[in-house]
Amino acid sequence: ASYRNWCAHCVAAKGRGAPHVSRDDNPSDLPELGFDYFYLGDRQDTGLPNIAGKDRVTGSFAGTTLEAKGRNAYAVAYLVGWIRGLGYKRLIARSDNEPSILALLRDVSAALPDVEMIEKASPEGDHQQNGLAEVGVREVKGQARVLKSEAEFNYNRRLGTSDPLLAWILRHGANVINRGRIGPDGRTPEHRRVGKRWHRSAVVFGEQCYFRPAIGSAEARPRGGEERMRKGVYVGHHERTGAALFLTPDGLARGTGINRIPVQERFDNDFLQTCKGLPWDVRPRQRAAPGVIDAGVGEAVAPLPQPAAVGERRDEMHVRKRYITIAEVERYGGTEACPACTRMALGDRGARGAHTDECRARFEKLWAEDESGQAAAKREADRLRRGEA
């Protein structure tokens, strides 16, 4: 009944490989980040894949639902924002050997030219070597289940795969851990990362309340007797800017100045059914989340559209083209698979990169069909005739 390492039959039937030694006593000279895909439950029930990450140094977590595995603009933008927030210039990126996550991490590395990412993949089937990511998955997944259970209790119904609220639950769950879980050193991961505590007030995930649209957004400029506060469903605070995020009938909105409403009105199913907005499509034309989309192991992943090189753009233009502003992205909606649109829609005012050629062509068509866009186009044409760069 007892295992004996000298018995050939015991070793053949019960033997294990050499145990993995804890890394705590021999930490790497470089910060390590672990990444892994996962599903919240049974794959057929949840549909969409998720990704989680963990930083060994600060203990910070990342987590979000994705439209698909592999290479896509939102996944790249989210992970780039998380890594930039950590402030590392050189790091080790650990993952398993799944082709889709390796392709994604290579796109993230390409989008961070000032950060050296050293790729380390664990052998197939050896989950212990990717233990950092396994911890990230377990913790983020557990927090997401808590938030989902609370939201379903508050709305007195189960949240289906078509509910946009579910697409934000992992992202908020990771932020709740980062901002609220105190470690043995008396600090949260957020405190270790930025050097100060998180002090912004928050409400319950999925709670309906009134908010003041953030300055710079289209909704922040009320005219005449228009209301200055809007009603929305709270889905968290942005990781970098700290702006509160709300689902509204028009899509995702950023705001400040949260005003709570009476308890009996905070979880109105009828209003929730009108709200829309997904992490990768913040101003969708339809409310429902997409169905099962999965670029599985061994499948070819379509490449991301790449913006034209800086040198090529200057040779072609000779003059500066019209800017695509945040207000216009909020008004017309972002272009699918355009990294710059995704970052603008999420409120990122840092370096966003260039819009894709398909995106610029789409906006030029929208400007031509819109009266205000026609006026702006006329001013742009006058500027070009004067030879202004």
Coordinates of C-alpha atoms in Angstrom, one line a residue:
A1 CA 0.0 0.0 0.0
S2 CA 3.0 2.3 0.6
Y3 CA 5.0 3.8 -2.3
R4 CA 8.6 2.6 -2.5
N5 CA 11.0 4.4 -4.8
W6 CA 13.1 1.2 -5.1
C7 CA 10.2 -0.9 -6.4
A8 CA 10.0 -0.9 -10.2
H9 CA 6.2 -1.5 -10.1
C10 CA 5.6 1.4 -7.7
V11 CA 7.6 3.7 -9.8
A12 CA 5.9 2.6 -13.0
A13 CA 2.4 2.9 -11.5
K14 CA 2.7 5.8 -9.0
G15 CA 6.0 7.5 -9.8
R16 CA 6.2 11.3 -10.4
G17 CA 8.9 13.4 -12.0
A18 CA 11.4 15.3 -10.0
P19 CA 9.5 17.9 -7.9
H20 CA 9.7 21.6 -8.8
V21 CA 11.7 23.4 -6.3
S22 CA 10.1 26.6 -4.9
R23 CA 11.4 29.7 -6.5
D24 CA 11.0 31.9 -3.5
D25 CA 14.4 31.2 -2.1
N26 CA 16.1 31.8 -5.5
P27 CA 14.2 34.6 -7.2
S28 CA 15.1 35.6 -10.8
D29 CA 17.1 38.8 -11.4
L30 CA 14.3 39.9 -13.7
P31 CA 10.6 40.4 -12.9
E32 CA 8.4 37.6 -14.1
L33 CA 4.9 37.7 -15.5
G34 CA 2.8 34.6 -16.1
F35 CA 0.0 34.3 -18.6
D36 CA -2.6 31.7 -19.4
Y37 CA -6.0 31.2 -21.1
F38 CA -9.0 29.7 -19.3
Y39 CA -12.8 29.4 -19.3
L40 CA -15.0 30.4 -16.4
G41 CA -16.9 27.1 -16.4
D42 CA -17.7 24.4 -19.0
R43 CA -16.4 25.7 -22.3
Q44 CA -19.7 25.1 -24.1
D45 CA -21.6 27.1 -21.5
T46 CA -19.3 30.1 -21.2
G47 CA -18.4 30.4 -24.9
L48 CA -15.8 33.2 -24.8
P49 CA -12.2 32.6 -23.7
N50 CA -10.4 34.6 -20.9
I51 CA -6.8 35.5 -20.1
A52 CA -5.2 36.0 -16.8
G53 CA -1.8 37.2 -15.8
K54 CA 0.2 37.7 -12.6
D55 CA 3.3 39.7 -11.7
R56 CA 5.6 37.9 -9.3
V57 CA 7.2 41.1 -7.8
T58 CA 4.1 43.2 -7.0
G59 CA 1.5 40.4 -6.9
S60 CA -0.6 42.4 -9.4
F61 CA -3.2 40.5 -11.4
A62 CA -4.6 41.0 -14.9
G63 CA -7.7 39.4 -16.2
T64 CA -10.2 40.0 -19.0
T65 CA -12.7 38.2 -21.3
L66 CA -11.6 38.1 -24.9
E67 CA -13.5 37.9 -28.2
A68 CA -11.2 35.1 -29.3
K69 CA -7.9 33.4 -28.5
G70 CA -4.8 34.4 -30.4
R71 CA -4.0 37.7 -32.0
N72 CA -6.6 40.5 -31.6
A73 CA -6.4 44.2 -31.1
Y74 CA -8.2 44.4 -27.7
A75 CA -6.1 41.7 -26.1
V76 CA -2.9 43.4 -27.2
A77 CA -4.1 46.8 -26.0
Y78 CA -5.1 45.4 -22.6
L79 CA -1.9 43.6 -21.9
V80 CA 0.2 46.4 -23.2
G81 CA -1.5 48.8 -20.8
W82 CA -1.0 46.4 -17.9
I83 CA 2.7 45.9 -18.6
R84 CA 3.3 49.6 -19.1
G85 CA 1.6 50.2 -15.7
L86 CA 4.1 47.9 -14.0
G87 CA 6.9 50.0 -15.3
Y88 CA 9.3 47.3 -16.3
K89 CA 11.8 47.7 -19.1
R90 CA 13.0 44.1 -19.1
L91 CA 11.0 41.1 -18.0
I92 CA 10.3 37.4 -18.4
A93 CA 7.0 36.4 -19.9
R94 CA 6.0 32.9 -18.9
S95 CA 3.2 30.9 -20.6
D96 CA 2.4 27.4 -21.7
N97 CA 3.3 26.2 -25.2
E98 CA -0.2 26.9 -26.8
P99 CA 0.3 28.6 -30.2
S100 CA -2.5 31.1 -29.7
I101 CA -1.0 32.6 -26.5
L102 CA 2.5 32.6 -27.9
A103 CA 1.2 34.5 -31.0
L104 CA -0.5 37.0 -28.7
L105 CA 2.5 37.6 -26.5
R106 CA 4.7 38.2 -29.5
D107 CA 2.3 40.9 -30.7
V108 CA 2.4 42.4 -27.2
S109 CA 6.2 42.4 -27.4
A110 CA 6.1 44.1 -30.8
A111 CA 3.8 46.8 -29.4
L112 CA 6.3 47.5 -26.6
P113 CA 9.5 48.4 -28.5
D114 CA 11.0 50.0 -25.3
V115 CA 10.4 46.9 -23.2
E116 CA 12.5 43.7 -23.6
M117 CA 10.2 40.6 -23.1
I118 CA 12.0 37.3 -22.8
E119 CA 9.7 34.5 -23.7
K120 CA 9.7 31.3 -21.7
A121 CA 7.2 28.6 -22.4
S122 CA 6.6 25.5 -20.3
P123 CA 6.6 22.0 -21.8
E124 CA 3.2 20.7 -22.9
G125 CA 1.3 19.1 -20.1
D126 CA 3.6 20.5 -17.4
H127 CA 1.4 22.9 -15.5
Q128 CA 3.7 23.3 -12.5
Q129 CA 6.3 25.1 -14.6
N130 CA 3.7 27.7 -15.4
G131 CA 2.6 27.9 -11.8
L132 CA 2.7 31.7 -11.7
A133 CA -0.1 31.9 -14.3
E134 CA -2.0 29.0 -12.7
V135 CA -2.2 31.1 -9.5
G136 CA -3.4 34.1 -11.5
V137 CA -6.1 32.0 -13.2
R138 CA -7.2 30.6 -9.8
E139 CA -7.4 33.9 -8.0
V140 CA -9.0 35.9 -10.8
K141 CA -11.5 33.1 -11.6
G142 CA -12.5 32.8 -8.0
Q143 CA -13.1 36.6 -7.6
A144 CA -15.1 36.6 -10.8
R145 CA -17.3 33.9 -9.5
V146 CA -18.0 35.9 -6.3
L147 CA -18.9 39.0 -8.4
K148 CA -21.1 36.9 -10.7
S149 CA -22.9 35.3 -7.8
E150 CA -23.5 38.7 -6.2
A151 CA -24.8 40.2 -9.5
E152 CA -27.2 37.3 -10.1
F153 CA -28.5 37.6 -6.5
N154 CA -29.1 41.4 -6.9
Y155 CA -30.8 41.0 -10.3
N156 CA -32.7 37.8 -9.1
R157 CA -31.8 35.9 -12.3
R158 CA -28.9 34.1 -14.0
L159 CA -26.7 36.1 -16.3
G160 CA -26.6 34.6 -19.7
T161 CA -23.7 34.6 -22.2
S162 CA -25.4 37.4 -24.1
D163 CA -25.2 39.8 -21.1
P164 CA -22.5 42.4 -21.7
L165 CA -22.1 42.6 -17.9
L166 CA -20.3 39.2 -17.9
A167 CA -17.6 40.5 -20.3
W168 CA -16.4 43.0 -17.7
I169 CA -16.5 40.7 -14.6
L170 CA -13.0 39.4 -14.9
R171 CA -11.4 42.7 -15.5
H172 CA -13.1 44.2 -12.4
G173 CA -12.3 41.1 -10.4
A174 CA -8.6 41.5 -11.1
N175 CA -8.8 45.1 -10.1
V176 CA -10.6 44.3 -6.9
I177 CA -7.8 42.0 -5.8
N178 CA -5.1 44.5 -6.8
R179 CA -6.7 47.4 -4.9
G180 CA -8.2 45.6 -1.9
R181 CA -6.2 42.5 -1.0
I182 CA -3.6 43.3 1.7
G183 CA -0.5 41.1 1.8
P184 CA 1.8 40.1 4.7
D185 CA 3.7 43.4 4.2
G186 CA 0.5 45.4 4.9
R187 CA 0.3 46.6 1.3
T188 CA -2.0 45.8 -1.6
P189 CA -0.6 45.0 -5.1
E190 CA -1.7 48.4 -6.2
H191 CA 0.2 50.0 -3.3
R192 CA 3.4 48.1 -4.2
R193 CA 3.0 49.1 -7.8
V194 CA 2.4 52.8 -7.5
G195 CA 3.6 53.5 -4.0
K196 CA 0.2 54.7 -2.6
R197 CA -3.1 53.2 -1.6
W198 CA -6.2 53.2 -3.8
H199 CA -8.7 55.8 -2.4
R200 CA -11.4 56.1 -5.0
S201 CA -14.9 55.3 -3.9
A202 CA -16.7 52.5 -5.7
V203 CA -20.1 50.9 -5.8
V204 CA -21.3 47.3 -6.2
F205 CA -20.4 45.6 -9.5
G206 CA -23.5 45.8 -11.8
E207 CA -25.2 48.5 -9.7
Q208 CA -27.1 51.2 -11.5
C209 CA -26.4 54.8 -10.5
Y210 CA -26.0 58.3 -11.9
F211 CA -22.6 59.6 -13.0
R212 CA -21.2 62.8 -14.6
P213 CA -19.6 62.0 -18.0
A214 CA -15.8 62.5 -17.9
I215 CA -14.4 65.7 -19.3
G216 CA -13.4 65.3 -22.9
S217 CA -16.1 62.8 -23.8
A218 CA -19.0 63.8 -26.1
E219 CA -21.5 63.3 -23.3
A220 CA -19.6 65.8 -21.0
R221 CA -20.8 68.8 -22.9
P222 CA -24.6 69.2 -22.1
R223 CA -26.4 71.8 -24.1
G224 CA -29.1 74.1 -22.7
G225 CA -31.5 72.3 -20.4
E226 CA -29.9 68.9 -21.0
E227 CA -29.2 66.7 -17.9
R228 CA -25.7 66.8 -16.6
M229 CA -25.9 63.3 -15.1
R230 CA -26.5 60.0 -16.9
K231 CA -27.7 56.7 -15.6
G232 CA -25.5 53.7 -16.2
V233 CA -24.4 50.2 -14.9
Y234 CA -21.2 50.3 -13.0
V235 CA -18.5 47.8 -14.3
G236 CA -15.4 49.1 -12.6
H237 CA -12.7 51.8 -12.7
H238 CA -10.1 52.1 -15.5
E239 CA -6.7 50.6 -14.5
R240 CA -4.6 53.6 -15.6
T241 CA -6.9 56.7 -15.6
G242 CA -9.1 55.7 -12.6
A243 CA -12.2 56.9 -14.5
A244 CA -15.4 55.0 -13.5
L245 CA -16.8 52.8 -16.3
F246 CA -20.5 52.4 -17.0
L247 CA -22.6 50.5 -19.5
T248 CA -25.3 52.7 -21.0
P249 CA -27.9 52.3 -23.8
D250 CA -25.3 54.0 -26.1
G251 CA -22.4 51.8 -25.0
L252 CA -19.5 52.2 -22.5
A253 CA -19.1 55.6 -20.9
R254 CA -16.4 57.0 -18.6
G255 CA -17.5 59.2 -15.8
T256 CA -16.9 60.7 -12.4
G257 CA -19.1 62.0 -9.5
I258 CA -21.1 58.8 -8.8
N259 CA -24.5 59.4 -7.3
R260 CA -26.3 56.4 -5.9
I261 CA -30.0 55.9 -6.3
P262 CA -32.6 54.3 -3.9
V263 CA -31.9 50.7 -3.1
Q264 CA -35.1 49.4 -4.8
E265 CA -34.0 51.0 -8.1
R266 CA -30.4 49.9 -8.3
F267 CA -30.9 46.6 -10.0
D268 CA -33.6 47.2 -12.6
N269 CA -33.6 44.3 -15.1
D270 CA -35.5 46.4 -17.7
F271 CA -32.7 49.0 -17.8
L272 CA -30.0 46.4 -17.8
Q273 CA -31.5 44.9 -20.9
T274 CA -31.0 48.2 -22.8
C275 CA -27.4 48.6 -21.9
K276 CA -24.5 47.5 -24.1
G277 CA -20.8 47.7 -24.5
L278 CA -18.0 45.1 -24.6
P279 CA -14.3 45.5 -23.8
W280 CA -13.4 45.1 -27.4
D281 CA -16.4 46.9 -28.8
V282 CA -17.4 49.7 -26.5
R283 CA -19.9 51.3 -28.8
P284 CA -21.6 48.2 -30.4
R285 CA -24.5 48.4 -32.8
Q286 CA -26.0 45.3 -31.2
R287 CA -26.4 44.5 -27.5
A288 CA -25.7 40.8 -27.5
A289 CA -22.2 39.4 -27.0
P290 CA -20.8 37.4 -29.9
G291 CA -21.1 33.6 -29.9
V292 CA -18.4 31.1 -29.4
I293 CA -15.2 32.2 -31.2
D294 CA -12.1 30.2 -30.7
A295 CA -8.8 30.0 -32.5
G296 CA -7.8 26.7 -31.0
V297 CA -4.4 24.9 -30.7
G298 CA -2.8 24.4 -34.1
E299 CA -5.2 26.7 -36.0
A300 CA -3.8 29.5 -38.0
V301 CA -4.5 32.9 -36.4
A302 CA -5.2 35.8 -38.8
P303 CA -2.6 38.5 -38.5
L304 CA -3.5 41.9 -37.1
P305 CA -3.7 44.8 -39.7
Q306 CA -0.5 46.8 -39.3
P307 CA -0.3 50.6 -39.7
A308 CA 1.9 52.0 -42.4
A309 CA 5.4 52.7 -41.4
V310 CA 6.3 56.2 -40.4
G311 CA 8.6 56.7 -43.3
E312 CA 6.1 55.4 -45.8
R313 CA 3.4 57.7 -44.4
R314 CA 5.5 60.8 -44.8
D315 CA 6.5 59.9 -48.3
E316 CA 2.9 59.5 -49.3
M317 CA 1.4 62.5 -47.5
H318 CA 4.0 65.2 -47.3
V319 CA 1.5 67.0 -45.1
R320 CA -0.2 65.9 -41.9
K321 CA -3.5 64.2 -42.2
R322 CA -6.6 65.1 -40.2
Y323 CA -6.6 63.7 -36.7
I324 CA -9.1 61.1 -35.5
T325 CA -10.1 62.5 -32.1
I326 CA -11.5 60.7 -29.0
A327 CA -14.7 62.6 -29.4
E328 CA -15.1 61.2 -33.0
V329 CA -14.4 57.7 -31.9
E330 CA -17.1 58.1 -29.2
R331 CA -19.5 59.6 -31.7
Y332 CA -19.0 57.1 -34.6
G333 CA -17.7 54.1 -32.8
G334 CA -14.2 52.6 -33.1
T335 CA -13.1 50.6 -36.1
E336 CA -12.8 46.9 -35.5
A337 CA -9.3 45.5 -35.2
C338 CA -7.8 49.0 -34.9
P339 CA -5.5 49.2 -31.8
A340 CA -5.6 53.0 -31.7
C341 CA -9.4 53.1 -31.7
T342 CA -9.5 50.4 -28.9
R343 CA -7.2 52.4 -26.7
M344 CA -9.0 55.7 -27.4
A345 CA -12.4 54.1 -26.5
L346 CA -11.0 52.9 -23.2
G347 CA -9.8 56.5 -22.4
D348 CA -6.0 55.9 -22.8
R349 CA -4.5 59.3 -23.6
G350 CA -0.9 58.0 -23.8
A351 CA 0.9 56.8 -26.9
R352 CA -1.8 55.0 -28.9
G353 CA 0.0 54.4 -32.2
A354 CA -1.4 55.0 -35.7
H355 CA -4.8 54.1 -36.9
T356 CA -4.9 51.4 -39.6
D357 CA -5.5 52.3 -43.2
E358 CA -8.9 50.6 -43.1
C359 CA -9.8 52.7 -40.0
R360 CA -8.8 56.0 -41.7
A361 CA -10.7 55.1 -44.9
R362 CA -13.8 54.4 -42.8
F363 CA -13.6 57.7 -40.9
E364 CA -13.1 59.7 -44.1
K365 CA -16.3 58.1 -45.5
L366 CA -18.2 59.0 -42.3
W367 CA -16.9 62.6 -42.4
A368 CA -18.0 62.9 -46.0
E369 CA -21.5 61.8 -45.1
D370 CA -21.9 64.0 -42.0
E371 CA -22.6 67.8 -42.2
S372 CA -20.2 68.7 -39.4
G373 CA -17.6 66.3 -41.0
Q374 CA -18.1 68.1 -44.4
A375 CA -17.4 71.5 -42.8
A376 CA -14.2 70.1 -41.1
A377 CA -13.2 68.5 -44.4
K378 CA -13.6 71.9 -46.1
R379 CA -11.3 73.5 -43.5
E380 CA -8.8 70.7 -44.0
A381 CA -8.8 71.1 -47.8
D382 CA -8.2 74.9 -47.4
R383 CA -5.3 74.1 -45.1
L384 CA -3.8 71.7 -47.6
R385 CA -4.1 74.2 -50.4
R386 CA -2.2 76.7 -48.3
G387 CA 0.5 74.1 -47.9
E388 CA 0.3 73.9 -44.1
A389 CA 1.9 70.7 -42.7

